[in-house]
Coordinates of N, CA, C and O in Angstrom, one line a residue:
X126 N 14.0 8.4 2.7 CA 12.6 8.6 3.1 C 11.9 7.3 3.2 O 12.1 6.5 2.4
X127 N 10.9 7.0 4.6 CA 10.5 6.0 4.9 C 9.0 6.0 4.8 O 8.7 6.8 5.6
X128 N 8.2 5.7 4.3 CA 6.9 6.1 4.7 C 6.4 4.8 6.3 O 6.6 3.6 6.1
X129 N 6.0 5.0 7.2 CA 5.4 4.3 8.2 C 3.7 4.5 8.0 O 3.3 5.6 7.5
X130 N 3.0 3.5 8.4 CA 1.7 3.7 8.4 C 1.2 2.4 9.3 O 1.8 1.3 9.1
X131 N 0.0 2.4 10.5 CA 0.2 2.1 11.5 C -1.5 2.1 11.3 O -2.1 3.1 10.7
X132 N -2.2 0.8 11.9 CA -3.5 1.0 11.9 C -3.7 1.7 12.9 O -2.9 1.6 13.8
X133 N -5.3 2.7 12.7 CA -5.6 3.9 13.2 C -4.8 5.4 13.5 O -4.7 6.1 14.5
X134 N -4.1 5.3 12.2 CA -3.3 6.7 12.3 C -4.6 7.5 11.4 O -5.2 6.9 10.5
X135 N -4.7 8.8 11.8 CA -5.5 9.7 11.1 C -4.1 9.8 9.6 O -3.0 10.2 9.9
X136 N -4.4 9.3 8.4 CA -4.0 9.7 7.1 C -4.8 9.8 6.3 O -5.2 8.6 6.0
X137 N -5.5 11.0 5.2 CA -6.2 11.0 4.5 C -5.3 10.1 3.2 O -4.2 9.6 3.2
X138 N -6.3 10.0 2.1 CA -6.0 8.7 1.2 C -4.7 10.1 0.4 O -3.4 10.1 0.3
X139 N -5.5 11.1 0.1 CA -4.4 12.1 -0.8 C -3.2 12.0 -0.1 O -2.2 12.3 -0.8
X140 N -2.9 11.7 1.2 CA -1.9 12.1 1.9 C -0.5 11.0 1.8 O 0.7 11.3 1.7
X141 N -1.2 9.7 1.8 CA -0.8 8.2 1.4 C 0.1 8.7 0.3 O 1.3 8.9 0.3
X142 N -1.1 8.7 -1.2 CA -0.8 8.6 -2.3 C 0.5 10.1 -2.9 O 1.3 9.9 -3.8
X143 N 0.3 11.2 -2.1 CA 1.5 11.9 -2.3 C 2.8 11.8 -1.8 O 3.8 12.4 -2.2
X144 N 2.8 10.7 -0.6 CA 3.8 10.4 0.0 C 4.7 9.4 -0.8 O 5.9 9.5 -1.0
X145 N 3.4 8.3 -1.2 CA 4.1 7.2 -2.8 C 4.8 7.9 -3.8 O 5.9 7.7 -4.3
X146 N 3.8 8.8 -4.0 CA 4.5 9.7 -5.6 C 5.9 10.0 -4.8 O 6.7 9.1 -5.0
X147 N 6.2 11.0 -4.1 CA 7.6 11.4 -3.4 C 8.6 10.9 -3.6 O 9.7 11.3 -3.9
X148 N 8.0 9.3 -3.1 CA 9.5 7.6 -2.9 C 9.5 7.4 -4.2 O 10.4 6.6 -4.4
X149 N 8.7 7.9 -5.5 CA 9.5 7.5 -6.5 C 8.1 6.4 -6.6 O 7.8 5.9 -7.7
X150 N 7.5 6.1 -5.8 CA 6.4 5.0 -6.3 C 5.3 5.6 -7.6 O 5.1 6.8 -7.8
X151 N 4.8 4.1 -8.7 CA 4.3 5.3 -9.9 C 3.0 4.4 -9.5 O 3.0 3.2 -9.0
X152 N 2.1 5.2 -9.9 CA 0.7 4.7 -9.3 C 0.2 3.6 -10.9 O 0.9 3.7 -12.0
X153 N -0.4 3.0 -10.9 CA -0.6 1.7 -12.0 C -1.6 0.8 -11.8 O -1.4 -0.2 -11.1
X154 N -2.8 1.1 -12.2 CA -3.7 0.6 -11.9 C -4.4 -1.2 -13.0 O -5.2 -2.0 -12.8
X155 N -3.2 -0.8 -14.2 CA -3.2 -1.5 -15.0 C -2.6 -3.2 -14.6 O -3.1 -4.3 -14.4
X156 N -0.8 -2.5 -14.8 CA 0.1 -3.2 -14.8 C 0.7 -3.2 -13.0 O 1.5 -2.4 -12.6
X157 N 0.2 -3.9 -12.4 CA 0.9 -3.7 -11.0 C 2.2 -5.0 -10.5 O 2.2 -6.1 -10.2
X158 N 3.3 -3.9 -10.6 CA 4.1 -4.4 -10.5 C 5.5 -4.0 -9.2 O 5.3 -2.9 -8.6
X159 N 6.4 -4.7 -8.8 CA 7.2 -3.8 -7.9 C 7.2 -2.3 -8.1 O 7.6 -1.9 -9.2
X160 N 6.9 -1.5 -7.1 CA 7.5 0.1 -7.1 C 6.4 0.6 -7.7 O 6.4 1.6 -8.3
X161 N 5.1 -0.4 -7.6 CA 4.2 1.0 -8.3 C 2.4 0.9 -7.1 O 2.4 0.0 -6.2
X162 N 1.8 1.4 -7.1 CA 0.9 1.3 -6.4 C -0.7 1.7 -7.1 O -0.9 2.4 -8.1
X163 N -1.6 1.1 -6.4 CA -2.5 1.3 -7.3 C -4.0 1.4 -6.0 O -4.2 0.7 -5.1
X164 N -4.8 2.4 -6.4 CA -6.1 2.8 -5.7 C -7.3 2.5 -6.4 O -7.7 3.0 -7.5
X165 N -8.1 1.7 -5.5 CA -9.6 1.3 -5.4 C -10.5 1.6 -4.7 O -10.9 0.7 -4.0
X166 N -11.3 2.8 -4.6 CA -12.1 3.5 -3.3 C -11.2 3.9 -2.6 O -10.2 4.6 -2.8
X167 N -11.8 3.0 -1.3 CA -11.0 3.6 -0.1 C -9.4 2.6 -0.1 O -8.5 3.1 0.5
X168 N -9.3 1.5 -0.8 CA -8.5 1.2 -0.5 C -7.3 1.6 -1.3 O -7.4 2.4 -2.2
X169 N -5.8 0.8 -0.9 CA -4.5 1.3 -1.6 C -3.8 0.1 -0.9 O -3.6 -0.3 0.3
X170 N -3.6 -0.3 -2.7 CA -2.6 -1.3 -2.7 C -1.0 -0.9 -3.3 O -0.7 -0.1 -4.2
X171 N -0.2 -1.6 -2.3 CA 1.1 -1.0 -2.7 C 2.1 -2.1 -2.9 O 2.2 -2.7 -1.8
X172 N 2.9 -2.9 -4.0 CA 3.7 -3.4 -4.0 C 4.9 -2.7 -3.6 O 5.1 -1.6 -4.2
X173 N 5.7 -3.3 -2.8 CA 6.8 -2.5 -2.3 C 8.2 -3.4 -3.3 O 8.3 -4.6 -3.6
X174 N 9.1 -2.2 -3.4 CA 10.0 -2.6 -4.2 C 11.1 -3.3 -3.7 O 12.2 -3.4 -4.2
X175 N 10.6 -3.8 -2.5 CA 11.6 -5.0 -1.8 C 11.2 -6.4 -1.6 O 11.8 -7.3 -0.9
X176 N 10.0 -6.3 -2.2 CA 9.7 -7.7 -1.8 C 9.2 -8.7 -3.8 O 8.8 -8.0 -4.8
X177 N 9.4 -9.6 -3.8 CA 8.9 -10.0 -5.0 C 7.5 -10.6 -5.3 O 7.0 -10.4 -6.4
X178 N 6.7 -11.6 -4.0 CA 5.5 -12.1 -3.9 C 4.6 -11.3 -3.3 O 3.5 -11.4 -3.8
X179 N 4.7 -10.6 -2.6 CA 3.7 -10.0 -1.2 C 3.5 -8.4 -1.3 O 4.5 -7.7 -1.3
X180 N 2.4 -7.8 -1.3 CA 2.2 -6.8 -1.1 C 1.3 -6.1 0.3 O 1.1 -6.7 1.3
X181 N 1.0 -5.1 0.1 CA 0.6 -4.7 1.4 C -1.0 -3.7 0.9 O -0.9 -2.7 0.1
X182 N -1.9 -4.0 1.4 CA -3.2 -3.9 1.3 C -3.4 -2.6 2.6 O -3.1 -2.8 3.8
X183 N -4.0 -1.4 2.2 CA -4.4 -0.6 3.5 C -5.5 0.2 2.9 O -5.7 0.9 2.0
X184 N -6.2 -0.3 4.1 CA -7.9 0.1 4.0 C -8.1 0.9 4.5 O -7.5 1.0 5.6
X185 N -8.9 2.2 4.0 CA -9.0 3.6 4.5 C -10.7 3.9 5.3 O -11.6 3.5 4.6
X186 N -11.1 4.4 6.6 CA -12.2 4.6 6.4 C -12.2 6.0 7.3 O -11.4 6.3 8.2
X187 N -13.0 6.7 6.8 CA -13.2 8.4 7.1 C -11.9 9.2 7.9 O -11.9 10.0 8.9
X188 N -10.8 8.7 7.0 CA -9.3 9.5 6.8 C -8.5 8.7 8.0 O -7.7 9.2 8.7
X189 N -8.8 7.4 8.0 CA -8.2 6.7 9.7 C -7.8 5.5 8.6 O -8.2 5.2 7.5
X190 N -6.8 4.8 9.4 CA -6.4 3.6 8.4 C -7.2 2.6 8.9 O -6.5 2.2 9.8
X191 N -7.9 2.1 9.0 CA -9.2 0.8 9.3 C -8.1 -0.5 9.0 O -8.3 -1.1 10.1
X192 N -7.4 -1.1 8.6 CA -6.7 -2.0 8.6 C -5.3 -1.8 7.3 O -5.1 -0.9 6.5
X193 N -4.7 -3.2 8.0 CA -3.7 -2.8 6.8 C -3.3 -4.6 6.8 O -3.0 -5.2 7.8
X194 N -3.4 -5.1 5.9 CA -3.0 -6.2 5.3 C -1.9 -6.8 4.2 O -1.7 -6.2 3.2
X195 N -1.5 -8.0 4.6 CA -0.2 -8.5 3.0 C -1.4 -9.1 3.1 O -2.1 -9.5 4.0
X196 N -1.4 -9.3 1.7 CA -1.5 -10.3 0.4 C -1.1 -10.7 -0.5 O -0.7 -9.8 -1.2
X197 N -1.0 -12.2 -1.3 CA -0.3 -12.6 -2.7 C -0.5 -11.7 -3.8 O -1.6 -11.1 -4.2
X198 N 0.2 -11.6 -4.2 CA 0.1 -10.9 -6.0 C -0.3 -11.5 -6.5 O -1.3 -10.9 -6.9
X199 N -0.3 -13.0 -6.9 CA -1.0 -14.0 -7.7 C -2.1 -14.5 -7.9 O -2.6 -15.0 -8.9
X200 N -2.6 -14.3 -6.1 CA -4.1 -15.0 -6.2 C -5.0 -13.8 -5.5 O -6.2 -13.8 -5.2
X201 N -4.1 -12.8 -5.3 CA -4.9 -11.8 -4.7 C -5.6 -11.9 -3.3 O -6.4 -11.1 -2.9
X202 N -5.3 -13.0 -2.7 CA -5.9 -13.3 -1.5 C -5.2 -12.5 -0.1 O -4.1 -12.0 0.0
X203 N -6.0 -12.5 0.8 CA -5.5 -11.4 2.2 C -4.7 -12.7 2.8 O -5.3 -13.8 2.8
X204 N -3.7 -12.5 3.1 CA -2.7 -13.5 4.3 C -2.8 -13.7 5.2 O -3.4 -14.7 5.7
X205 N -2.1 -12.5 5.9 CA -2.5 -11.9 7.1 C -2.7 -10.3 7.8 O -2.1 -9.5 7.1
X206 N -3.3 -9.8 8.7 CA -3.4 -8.7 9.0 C -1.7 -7.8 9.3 O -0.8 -8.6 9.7
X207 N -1.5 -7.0 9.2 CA -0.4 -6.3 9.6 C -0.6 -5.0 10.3 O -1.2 -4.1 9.8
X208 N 0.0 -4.8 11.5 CA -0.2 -3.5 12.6 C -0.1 -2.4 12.1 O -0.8 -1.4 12.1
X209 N 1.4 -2.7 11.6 CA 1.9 -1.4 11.1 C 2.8 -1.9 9.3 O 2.8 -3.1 8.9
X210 N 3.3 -0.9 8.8 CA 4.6 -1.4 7.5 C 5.4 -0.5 7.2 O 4.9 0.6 7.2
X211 N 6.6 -0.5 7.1 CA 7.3 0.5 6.9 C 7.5 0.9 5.2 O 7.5 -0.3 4.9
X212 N 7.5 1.2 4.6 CA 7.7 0.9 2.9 C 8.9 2.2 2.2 O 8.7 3.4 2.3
X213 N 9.7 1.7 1.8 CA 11.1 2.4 1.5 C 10.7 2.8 0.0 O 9.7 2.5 -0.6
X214 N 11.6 3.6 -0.4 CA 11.4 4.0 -1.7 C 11.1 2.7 -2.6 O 11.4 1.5 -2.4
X215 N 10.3 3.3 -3.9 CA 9.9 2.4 -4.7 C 11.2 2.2 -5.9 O 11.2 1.1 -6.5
X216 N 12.5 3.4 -6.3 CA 13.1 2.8 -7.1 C 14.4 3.1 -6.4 O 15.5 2.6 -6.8

């Protein structure tokens, strides 16, 4: 199972976050680490369990994806914008 998400696809935020739970992603708002994901308002941040520095930032606005961005784990800073992301299971 692959999840795809593509700026301006109609996806509600519940729809996102049950798709994470599905891949095995654990949501962690605490400890964010590979394979877990974590929500702020509208947004959802997801570390994906294939990468070790970079995660993927996707901004929600009235059930449309408004953007989707990587950013460092470390400094929390935006990188760059991203079109689309594919994100594979989390374990």
């Amino acid at each position: 199972m692959v999840l795809t998400v593509r700026q301006g696809d109609k996806l509600t935020q519940r729809d996102i976050v049950t798709r994470l739970i599905a891949m095995q992603y654990e949501r962690n708002d605490v400890d964010f680490s590979r394979g877990t994901f974590r929500v702020r308002g509208d947004t959802i941040d997801v570390f994906p369990a294939e990468h070790n520095e970079l995660a993927v930032r996707i901004d929600l606005f009235d059930d449309e994806i408004e953007s989707i961005r990587a950013f460092d784990i470390d400094t929390q800073r935006s990188l760059y914008p991203v079109g689309s992301v594919q994100l594979l299971p989390g374990r």
